[in-house]
Amino acid sequence: MKKIEGPNDLKKFRQEDLEPICKELRQYIIDVVSVKGGHFGASLGVVELTVALHYIFNTPYDQLVWDVGHQAYGHKILTGRRKNFPTNRIYKGISGFPKRQESEFDTFGVGHSSTSISAALGMAVASEYKNEKDRQHIAVIGDGALTAGMAFEGLNHAGFVNSNLLVILNDNCMSIDPNVGALKEYLTDITTSHTYNKVKDEVWNLLGKLSKFGKNAQEIVSKVENGIKGTLLKQSNLFESLNFRYFGPVDGHDVVHLSKILKDLKDIPGPKILHCVTVKGKGYKPAEIDQTKWHAPGLFDKITGEIIKSVPKEPQSPKYQDVFGHTLVELAEKNSKIMGVTPAMPSGSSMNIMMKAMPERAFDVGIAEQHAVTFSAGLATQGLLPFCNIYSTFMQRAYDQVIHDVALQNLNVVFCLDRGGVAGADGPTHHGAFDIAYMRCVPNMIVSAPMNEEELRDLMYTASQKNKGPFAIRYPRGQGVMQDWKTQFKEIPVGTGRMLREGQDIAILSIGHIGNYVVDACNELEQSGVYPAHFDMRFAKPLDEKLLHQVFSKYNKVITIEDGCIIGGIGSGIVEFMTDKGYYSKVKRLGIPDRFIDHGSQLELHKECGYDTESIVRTVNKMVGSRESLKVG
Ligand SMILES: Cc1ncc(C[n+]2csc(CCOP(=O)(O)OP(=O)(O)O)c2C)c(N)n1
């Protein structure tokens, strides 16, 4: 594999060399991910597919689009990034997802799911328009990603325009958690159906001979098709009915067979789908057995398969997601109207706690954020109270549903937005940068963020009270700050903040967990004789106007800070208040600047954006004009 700097080098090998190459590639992924972290099972599951695709197709001229992109490590390694692969997901290193700026082989930037068919179809239509008839377009999509509406929108369009598109369905029966839904049942059905498989074998026998027929290939394929249609008249194929030619199911781990099939499919024009059956985590036993855990396991001992958890000396605070999961069950035990909804993130959001405790009241609806929101709206019309948990970044997809289906009808839906703020190593596709801004401008919407576990519980409790309307609670990835977090529930009056520290020189207004940096910064500043006041706003909407009147009456220097985009965020809201009410103070807004922030640890990115503890101290010093800041410059 060391000789492979790109697909052209791969093409020099004989077919019999492909298996050993797959073995080496798989081992390299295991070697690196075990010590550097990242997504794991998905890339192992497509090693053979990746090798076969680059072996047969003329990438990057032929355009290969990976869906989600968490499975594209093999692709990165084979396309010139083998040496850089150990920097995967590390600050300033290569991205964990395909990225156009990174390589010409990364034809489309991904991270969010279910975009591949639409993107590849766009490319196919463009090729047709430019008369590039020899160009191939391939979308590789998982059975999980296929559950999203957008994937169907793509299929629907592709079957109609008849462009040259190959969809490869990587069917491993898994999303991050086990895949759910009727489509999954259907795929299992066609994979295991005896009639279907018998006919399939006949098709493959014929296809095996295809290359020999050259120009007549098309004719043969239609004969075969008619054969299938005749035999399976009653058992119609979903993809066939959408005007795709369906091939498969095939063993996605037989690299030689896959290469032969892909070669034959090159000669078949129009939309076609190849159904590959694979095993997520293939080739690494622990990952094959517990596929959810090994989706992104963190560091591990590759020999023993033990996941390495650093054992901290002191007891740790819980993750916000777990506080959410346990608190939801606690609330639901007391309030029979509460329901749980997650679009394919039971483990990631800890909704699995409620799904286990109350299976009839908590739903994984598949990778379907739009549906999750409108489904929640439907529940709410019937007097139920859904807690719809969606990562901040994925909620972007359901924005119209939030406005049109929930807010406009002022329905009681609680949106718990996990991973609000910079997400870390997943990078710009996953940062929860925009939710405060995009929620704040929606009428009827309450927008809140807790600074710690107790506030998260109290906000959830508050949101569960009667007729609050749409209520968003956003919290970050990772741990909170309280070890004893199972506090008594208290209702927080909507639109009220709290003063955490009185001060003299300047006021700092924070929202959310990031307020803990401010606490540290204020402690440090106090040592040098600077006394900022600190307010935890709790609500970005409605803003605590009483509190803001006090702030702007007393302080002519104000800093706002949020782990979210500066444009349109709470800082903007506070400045709007200031101008509307005729105050004038010098205000510095800290938050994510108006650009996309790459990947790195959360702390590295907070630093880069200028709102880690150190940066807050620096900003305060600069604004109050302390000697410290004069010294610095
Ligand atoms: C819009 C969106 N929602 C949720 C996710 C989180 N997510 C990442 S991978 C994944 C599962 C994908 O399953 P599948 O497509 O079958 O690929 P596999 O991991 O099984 O290879 C999910 C839900 C996402 N990336 N994008």
XYZ file of C-alpha atoms and ligand atoms in Angstrom:
659
model
C 0.000 0.000 0.000
C 2.960 2.276 0.564
C 3.332 2.442 -3.207
C -0.153 3.881 -3.594
C -0.053 7.657 -3.736
C -3.237 7.828 -5.743
C -5.761 5.704 -7.650
C -3.464 5.524 -10.683
C -0.992 3.548 -8.597
C -3.800 1.280 -7.421
C -4.811 0.602 -11.001
C -1.368 -0.830 -11.724
C -2.075 -3.803 -9.472
C -3.623 -7.056 -10.665
C -7.062 -8.080 -9.509
C -5.569 -10.785 -7.296
C -3.613 -8.099 -5.426
C -6.743 -6.301 -4.352
C -7.481 -8.482 -1.362
C -4.073 -7.982 0.268
C -4.380 -4.255 -0.431
C -7.732 -4.219 1.385
C -6.145 -6.017 4.294
C -3.378 -3.463 4.542
C -5.750 -0.554 4.173
C -7.997 -1.903 6.910
C -5.019 -2.407 9.204
C -3.780 1.127 8.603
C -7.184 2.539 9.536
C -7.142 0.452 12.726
C -3.566 1.524 13.536
C -4.276 5.225 13.178
C -7.795 5.482 14.604
C -6.795 3.463 17.682
C -4.290 6.144 18.674
C -5.809 9.276 17.137
C -9.545 8.667 17.456
C -12.290 9.332 14.956
C -15.034 7.412 13.215
C -14.222 3.764 12.901
C -16.782 1.077 12.033
C -18.138 2.810 8.943
C -14.755 3.081 7.190
C -13.884 -0.535 7.969
C -17.178 -1.587 6.420
C -16.428 0.015 3.049
C -12.768 -0.921 2.588
C -13.490 -3.318 -0.298
C -15.978 -0.933 -1.858
C -13.473 1.904 -1.659
C -10.694 -0.105 -3.279
C -12.997 -1.438 -5.982
C -14.370 2.020 -6.782
C -10.964 3.632 -7.175
C -9.687 0.580 -9.063
C -12.449 0.653 -11.640
C -13.481 4.259 -11.975
C -11.367 7.038 -13.335
C -11.488 9.253 -10.244
C -11.447 12.222 -9.897
C -12.708 12.650 -13.477
C -15.411 10.162 -12.601
C -17.105 11.755 -9.658
C -17.443 9.868 -6.439
C -19.646 11.354 -3.713
C -19.629 9.891 -0.218
C -22.728 10.364 1.884
C -22.051 11.766 5.391
C -18.354 11.087 4.724
C -17.553 9.465 8.064
C -16.785 6.280 6.098
C -14.305 7.929 3.724
C -11.034 7.276 5.586
C -10.005 4.569 3.102
C -10.823 6.967 0.288
C -8.602 9.635 1.855
C -5.741 7.205 2.323
C -5.921 5.985 -1.287
C -6.136 9.481 -2.702
C -2.869 10.992 -1.577
C -3.489 11.487 2.133
C -1.908 8.336 3.521
C 0.958 10.205 5.166
C -1.295 12.933 6.525
C -3.914 10.549 7.793
C -2.528 10.584 11.373
C -3.481 14.290 11.509
C -7.114 13.357 10.846
C -9.515 15.567 12.848
C -6.656 17.214 14.713
C -6.389 21.027 14.846
C -4.835 22.183 11.552
C -4.741 18.564 10.305
C -6.890 16.966 7.631
C -10.643 16.922 8.038
C -12.541 13.850 9.192
C -14.913 14.334 6.267
C -14.440 14.814 2.525
C -13.786 18.450 1.826
C -13.417 20.104 -1.547
C -10.584 22.387 -0.440
C -8.604 19.393 0.731
C -8.487 17.270 -2.412
C -9.798 17.111 -5.961
C -10.943 13.583 -5.113
C -13.343 15.018 -2.530
C -15.960 16.048 -5.019
C -18.452 17.280 -2.473
C -18.185 18.524 1.116
C -20.196 16.385 3.490
C -20.871 15.766 7.183
C -24.635 15.996 7.238
C -26.283 12.960 5.761
C -28.326 12.120 2.711
C -26.968 14.718 0.287
C -25.019 12.378 -1.995
C -27.728 11.464 -4.485
C -28.751 15.070 -5.101
C -25.147 16.238 -5.382
C -24.081 13.417 -7.708
C -27.186 13.951 -9.811
C -26.326 17.644 -10.127
C -22.893 16.627 -11.342
C -24.367 14.099 -13.764
C -26.740 16.647 -15.244
C -23.875 19.131 -15.557
C -21.779 16.529 -17.397
C -24.614 15.852 -19.778
C -25.022 19.563 -20.400
C -21.297 19.867 -21.094
C -21.433 16.838 -23.386
C -19.050 14.803 -21.232
C -20.763 11.556 -22.064
C -18.010 9.285 -20.751
C -18.124 10.711 -17.250
C -19.435 8.549 -14.406
C -21.140 9.797 -11.254
C -21.366 7.656 -8.186
C -23.125 8.296 -4.889
C -22.300 5.960 -1.996
C -25.076 6.096 0.560
C -25.769 4.037 3.696
C -29.084 2.432 4.567
C -29.270 4.899 7.483
C -28.766 7.932 5.277
C -31.331 6.565 2.838
C -34.049 7.074 5.463
C -33.929 10.841 5.009
C -36.432 12.659 2.874
C -33.687 14.319 0.902
C -32.371 10.980 -0.350
C -35.835 10.243 -1.728
C -36.056 13.676 -3.297
C -32.835 12.815 -5.114
C -34.052 9.389 -6.214
C -37.316 10.846 -7.392
C -35.561 13.406 -9.558
C -32.881 11.004 -10.821
C -35.414 8.428 -11.992
C -37.093 11.146 -13.983
C -34.178 12.887 -15.704
C -32.473 9.630 -16.643
C -28.914 10.902 -16.173
C -25.885 8.723 -15.826
C -25.888 8.050 -12.097
C -24.844 5.045 -10.060
C -26.133 4.902 -6.497
C -24.319 2.421 -4.312
C -26.403 1.442 -1.337
C -24.088 0.415 1.476
C -26.504 -1.662 3.504
C -25.177 -2.710 6.902
C -28.501 -2.480 8.769
C -26.984 0.181 10.981
C -27.313 3.888 11.378
C -25.229 4.957 14.417
C -27.706 2.914 16.390
C -29.553 0.072 14.663
C -31.362 1.469 11.659
C -35.127 1.777 12.036
C -38.214 2.015 9.886
C -40.178 0.338 7.164
C -37.480 0.919 4.547
C -34.999 -1.026 6.625
C -37.482 -3.901 6.783
C -37.883 -3.699 3.040
C -34.134 -3.843 2.419
C -33.832 -6.857 4.685
C -36.698 -8.443 2.790
C -35.103 -8.107 -0.615
C -31.762 -9.226 0.780
C -33.172 -12.430 2.187
C -35.954 -13.233 -0.303
C -35.322 -16.579 -1.984
C -37.167 -15.786 -5.193
C -35.350 -12.541 -5.520
C -31.965 -14.035 -4.926
C -32.507 -16.826 -7.403
C -33.333 -14.327 -10.107
C -30.479 -12.151 -8.978
C -28.040 -15.003 -9.515
C -29.307 -15.440 -13.022
C -28.860 -11.734 -13.611
C -25.305 -11.865 -12.395
C -24.499 -14.817 -14.563
C -25.647 -12.819 -17.504
C -23.902 -9.695 -16.367
C -20.689 -11.645 -16.032
C -20.852 -12.120 -19.757
C -21.791 -8.558 -20.463
C -18.402 -7.126 -21.251
C -18.061 -9.572 -24.109
C -21.198 -8.210 -25.714
C -19.966 -4.651 -25.905
C -22.514 -2.587 -27.738
C -25.235 -5.157 -27.199
C -24.950 -4.748 -23.452
C -27.927 -2.463 -23.262
C -30.141 -4.864 -25.099
C -29.134 -7.693 -22.829
C -29.794 -5.633 -19.763
C -33.317 -4.841 -20.897
C -33.903 -8.506 -21.561
C -32.677 -9.307 -18.087
C -34.821 -6.547 -16.701
C -37.883 -7.871 -18.399
C -36.985 -11.245 -16.976
C -36.881 -9.860 -13.481
C -40.036 -7.917 -13.945
C -41.807 -10.969 -15.293
C -40.699 -13.213 -12.473
C -41.185 -10.718 -9.757
C -44.358 -9.236 -11.053
C -45.942 -9.419 -7.661
C -42.863 -8.566 -5.712
C -42.115 -5.198 -7.263
C -38.869 -3.473 -6.443
C -39.052 -0.017 -4.916
C -36.058 1.294 -6.842
C -37.183 -0.240 -10.100
C -40.497 1.474 -9.686
C -38.625 4.776 -9.372
C -37.053 4.058 -12.756
C -33.706 2.897 -11.398
C -32.123 -0.316 -12.560
C -31.621 -2.312 -9.409
C -28.663 -4.679 -9.070
C -27.908 -6.819 -6.103
C -27.843 -7.565 -3.307
C -24.140 -8.373 -3.526
C -21.476 -9.139 -0.952
C -19.781 -5.803 -0.334
C -16.673 -7.496 1.038
C -15.749 -9.478 -2.060
C -13.447 -6.957 -3.678
C -12.796 -8.956 -6.834
C -16.461 -9.601 -7.481
C -17.270 -5.970 -6.704
C -14.677 -4.789 -9.223
C -16.146 -6.983 -11.914
C -19.656 -5.739 -11.225
C -18.619 -2.089 -11.176
C -16.812 -2.554 -14.465
C -19.970 -3.944 -16.033
C -22.151 -1.236 -14.562
C -19.992 1.387 -16.245
C -21.487 0.295 -19.550
C -25.058 0.679 -18.442
C -26.376 4.202 -18.893
C -29.057 5.959 -16.856
C -29.875 5.748 -13.156
C -28.922 2.492 -11.481
C -28.534 1.260 -7.954
C -26.158 -1.394 -6.664
C -27.258 -2.861 -3.358
C -24.170 -3.957 -1.380
C -24.518 -5.834 1.852
C -21.704 -5.027 4.268
C -20.845 -5.388 7.924
C -20.126 -2.230 9.857
C -16.766 -2.651 11.611
C -15.766 -5.481 9.251
C -12.431 -7.050 10.080
C -12.196 -5.857 13.681
C -14.189 -8.219 15.853
C -15.162 -5.919 18.751
C -16.423 -3.376 16.209
C -18.452 -6.008 14.391
C -20.057 -7.077 17.648
C -20.960 -3.742 19.247
C -21.403 -1.567 16.211
C -22.906 1.419 17.984
C -20.093 1.668 20.503
C -17.501 1.382 17.729
C -19.102 3.989 15.470
C -16.653 6.458 17.040
C -15.050 4.695 19.993
C -12.320 7.172 20.959
C -8.856 5.770 21.558
C -8.452 2.037 22.039
C -5.905 -0.721 22.437
C -5.943 -2.317 19.007
C -4.663 -5.637 20.345
C -7.079 -6.169 23.232
C -9.943 -4.095 21.818
C -10.199 -2.237 25.092
C -11.466 1.315 24.775
C -9.126 3.597 26.666
C -10.899 5.792 29.163
C -8.618 8.119 31.044
C -9.402 7.617 34.717
C -9.628 11.049 36.263
C -8.374 11.548 39.803
C -11.430 13.491 40.876
C -15.072 12.599 40.378
C -16.353 13.993 37.099
C -19.355 16.064 36.184
C -21.828 14.347 33.876
C -22.228 15.052 30.204
C -25.021 17.475 29.423
C -26.602 14.880 27.135
C -26.885 12.440 30.049
C -28.393 15.066 32.311
C -30.928 15.612 29.539
C -31.625 11.866 29.188
C -32.139 11.170 32.879
C -34.031 14.383 33.552
C -36.434 13.672 30.706
C -37.345 10.326 32.246
C -37.785 11.949 35.653
C -40.122 14.554 34.188
C -41.978 12.004 32.073
C -42.610 9.824 35.103
C -44.546 12.710 36.636
C -46.139 14.032 33.467
C -47.813 11.485 31.214
C -48.006 13.976 28.334
C -44.275 14.093 27.816
C -42.959 12.200 24.777
C -39.426 11.871 23.384
C -38.377 12.252 19.741
C -34.937 11.797 18.183
C -33.952 11.659 14.516
C -31.459 8.760 14.566
C -29.451 9.906 17.550
C -30.637 7.754 20.481
C -27.109 7.217 21.830
C -25.683 10.579 20.822
C -28.455 12.515 22.535
C -29.056 10.004 25.377
C -32.685 9.708 24.313
C -31.942 5.973 24.551
C -32.471 6.303 28.319
C -36.135 7.153 27.782
C -36.458 4.710 24.886
C -35.411 1.982 27.286
C -37.482 3.164 30.235
C -40.612 4.089 28.280
C -40.427 2.499 24.834
C -43.994 3.469 23.987
C -43.282 7.145 24.593
C -39.915 7.710 22.903
C -39.299 7.500 19.162
C -36.279 7.185 16.919
C -37.701 8.382 13.620
C -34.634 7.770 11.431
C -32.340 10.423 9.955
C -35.298 12.686 9.415
C -35.000 15.992 11.223
C -37.781 17.624 9.258
C -40.138 14.791 10.017
C -39.049 14.760 13.681
C -40.128 18.378 14.068
C -43.452 18.081 12.262
C -44.186 14.739 13.922
C -43.618 16.523 17.245
C -45.965 19.275 16.088
C -48.595 16.630 15.370
C -48.195 15.157 18.836
C -48.521 18.634 20.313
C -51.805 19.326 18.510
C -53.226 16.422 20.496
C -52.220 17.872 23.840
C -49.013 15.891 24.246
C -45.719 17.541 25.100
C -42.879 16.330 22.864
C -39.265 16.895 23.812
C -37.683 16.815 20.388
C -33.938 16.446 20.737
C -31.913 17.433 17.689
C -28.279 18.440 17.467
C -28.066 22.161 16.847
C -26.313 21.612 13.514
C -28.871 19.088 12.241
C -31.773 21.307 13.260
C -30.708 23.598 10.432
C -32.369 21.098 8.167
C -35.743 21.454 9.841
C -35.905 25.217 9.991
C -39.068 25.628 7.974
C -40.783 22.979 10.065
C -39.787 24.870 13.211
C -41.280 28.084 11.848
C -44.219 26.852 9.810
C -45.370 23.796 11.712
C -44.508 24.661 15.292
C -43.955 28.361 15.950
C -46.666 29.735 13.662
C -49.208 27.546 15.417
C -47.645 28.313 18.800
C -47.509 24.620 19.636
C -46.006 23.297 22.834
C -42.891 21.608 21.538
C -39.638 21.593 23.483
C -36.552 21.612 21.282
C -33.494 20.327 23.058
C -30.556 21.350 20.910
C -27.545 19.267 21.793
C -24.011 20.182 20.632
C -24.832 23.900 20.676
C -21.567 25.821 20.135
C -18.380 24.568 18.534
C -18.517 20.808 18.364
C -14.785 20.058 18.221
C -13.082 17.488 16.006
C -16.059 16.982 13.693
C -15.474 20.504 12.444
C -17.512 23.070 10.538
C -20.197 20.687 9.306
C -21.046 19.890 12.900
C -20.532 23.090 14.874
C -23.742 24.267 16.467
C -22.948 27.819 15.526
C -26.214 29.258 14.367
C -29.074 28.134 16.590
C -29.271 31.150 18.899
C -29.416 33.414 15.859
C -31.837 31.302 13.834
C -34.177 30.653 16.728
C -34.112 34.179 18.132
C -35.817 35.718 15.128
C -38.785 33.324 15.165
C -41.951 34.714 16.774
C -43.325 32.774 19.784
C -40.015 30.986 20.288
C -38.362 30.921 23.691
C -34.594 30.552 23.364
C -32.589 29.466 26.369
C -29.250 27.939 27.342
C -28.175 26.589 30.730
C -24.850 27.421 32.333
C -24.740 24.160 34.261
C -26.590 20.928 34.950
C -28.977 22.444 37.472
C -30.052 25.096 34.999
C -30.568 22.490 32.299
C -32.854 20.547 34.605
C -34.718 23.671 35.656
C -35.136 24.846 32.073
C -36.487 21.437 31.072
C -38.829 21.555 34.052
C -39.918 25.088 33.152
C -40.521 24.060 29.544
C -42.706 21.193 30.748
C -45.106 23.572 32.496
C -48.419 24.441 30.869
C -48.617 26.220 27.543
C -45.148 27.600 27.155
C -45.324 27.369 23.352
C -42.184 26.480 21.388
C -39.261 26.379 23.790
C -35.635 25.828 22.722
C -32.976 24.757 25.203
C -29.455 24.530 23.801
C -26.461 23.023 25.509
C -22.991 22.016 24.401
C -21.182 18.799 23.702
C -19.357 17.452 26.728
C -19.440 17.721 30.459
C -21.048 20.226 32.748
C -19.563 21.476 35.987
C -21.574 19.876 38.808
C -20.961 16.509 40.374
C -24.135 16.665 42.455
C -26.418 17.465 39.631
C -29.680 15.801 40.671
C -31.049 19.020 42.077
C -34.678 19.750 42.996
C -36.658 21.160 40.089
C -37.389 24.888 40.201
C -39.345 26.852 37.634
C -37.294 29.660 36.133
C -39.487 32.620 35.158
C -39.176 32.826 31.381
C -36.974 35.697 30.261
C -35.012 36.160 33.460
C -31.278 36.097 33.929
C -29.299 36.182 37.146
C -26.439 38.186 38.515
C -23.503 35.997 39.477
C -21.094 38.696 40.520
C -21.360 42.376 41.286
C -18.675 44.523 39.803
C -17.450 48.003 39.063
C -15.556 48.388 35.896
C -17.402 46.484 33.278
C -20.315 44.061 32.879
C -20.012 40.687 31.193
C -23.252 39.134 29.947
C -22.947 35.475 29.052
C -25.337 32.783 27.943
C -24.891 29.077 28.467
C -22.049 26.894 29.619
C -19.479 29.329 28.310
C -20.351 31.456 31.359
C -18.027 29.169 33.307
C -15.083 30.652 31.422
C -16.314 34.039 32.550
C -16.355 32.882 36.185
C -12.713 31.813 35.842
C -11.784 35.001 34.021
C -13.391 37.170 36.724
C -11.515 35.308 39.450
C -8.286 35.928 37.616
C -9.076 39.582 36.944
C -9.902 40.180 40.564
C -6.314 39.259 41.410
C -5.146 42.221 39.356
C -7.719 44.605 40.805
C -10.248 44.510 37.973
C -13.834 43.820 39.033
C -16.212 42.895 36.248
C -19.847 42.198 37.004
C -21.111 38.933 35.566
C -24.662 38.105 34.490
C -25.875 34.707 33.299
C -28.637 35.674 30.882
C -30.190 32.190 30.557
C -32.610 33.407 27.852
C -31.632 34.861 24.489
C -35.337 35.408 23.958
C -37.166 36.948 25.653
C -34.281 38.980 26.978
C -34.372 40.027 30.620
C -35.138 43.682 30.014
C -35.201 44.592 33.679
C -31.718 43.224 34.073
C -30.543 44.964 30.906
C -31.929 48.332 32.079
C -29.858 47.919 35.233
C -26.768 46.942 33.279
C -26.910 49.800 30.799
C -27.764 52.323 33.519
C -24.710 51.344 35.510
C -22.022 50.209 33.082
C -20.645 52.031 30.089
C -18.552 49.054 29.123
C -20.219 45.764 28.354
C -19.014 42.444 26.949
C -21.432 39.849 25.613
C -20.279 36.293 25.175
C -21.831 33.254 23.580
C -20.686 29.960 22.082
C -22.493 30.769 18.865
C -22.272 33.073 15.865
C -21.852 36.739 16.659
C -24.139 37.836 13.850
C -27.692 37.626 15.112
C -26.792 36.039 18.439
C -27.590 37.203 21.954
C -24.953 39.929 21.692
C -26.823 41.330 18.702
C -30.033 41.121 20.696
C -28.480 43.043 23.572
C -27.166 45.749 21.251
C -30.635 45.985 19.670
C -32.057 46.506 23.154
C -29.448 49.152 23.910
C -30.192 51.201 20.793
C -33.947 50.735 21.037
C -33.936 52.012 24.608
C -31.557 54.889 23.925
C -28.569 53.736 25.942
C -25.018 54.086 24.829
C -22.298 51.868 26.190
C -19.180 50.530 24.580
C -20.077 46.936 23.742
C -17.768 44.141 22.625
C -19.502 41.029 21.328
C -17.588 37.769 21.686
C -18.647 34.637 19.854
C -18.035 32.772 16.627
C -16.907 35.259 13.958
C -18.431 35.488 10.503
C -16.509 32.612 8.961
C -16.576 28.812 9.138
C -14.346 27.503 11.890
C -12.358 24.354 11.113
C -11.947 21.361 13.384
C -9.937 21.037 16.571
C -10.636 20.562 20.247
C -13.380 22.743 21.667
C -10.839 24.667 23.730
C -8.577 25.257 20.728
C -11.511 26.597 18.789
C -12.781 28.777 21.639
C -9.303 30.239 21.769
C -9.229 30.766 18.020
C -12.576 32.546 18.201
C -11.394 34.656 21.141
C -13.659 33.569 23.976
C -11.674 31.152 26.100
C -10.809 32.317 29.639
C -7.530 33.884 28.589
C -9.114 35.807 25.733
C -11.874 37.069 28.008
C -9.282 38.360 30.489
C -7.437 40.050 27.644
C -10.583 41.633 26.251
C -11.638 42.952 29.662
C -8.193 44.388 30.304
C -8.189 46.052 26.928
C -11.591 47.594 27.536
C -10.940 48.823 31.049
C -7.461 49.973 30.051
C -5.593 48.260 32.850
C -1.847 48.377 33.189
C -1.773 44.713 32.207
C -3.288 45.514 28.827
C -0.965 48.475 28.330
C 1.940 46.158 28.933
C 0.644 43.662 26.409
C 0.410 46.216 23.823
C -28.598 15.295 8.791
C -27.819 14.393 9.706
N -28.420 13.855 10.780
C -27.717 13.054 11.610
C -26.414 12.765 11.366
C -25.607 11.929 12.338
N -25.134 10.698 11.731
C -23.876 10.544 11.285
S -23.586 9.050 10.632
C -25.162 8.565 10.951
C -25.574 7.182 10.570
C -25.424 6.937 9.131
O -25.829 5.629 8.848
P -25.537 5.032 7.422
O -25.838 6.031 6.384
O -26.238 3.740 7.327
O -23.977 4.820 7.415
P -23.115 3.775 8.274
O -22.589 4.556 9.450
O -23.995 2.652 8.686
O -22.041 3.358 7.371
C -25.889 9.571 11.572
C -27.267 9.439 12.046
C -25.825 13.354 10.234
N -24.539 13.180 9.933
N -26.544 14.143 9.431
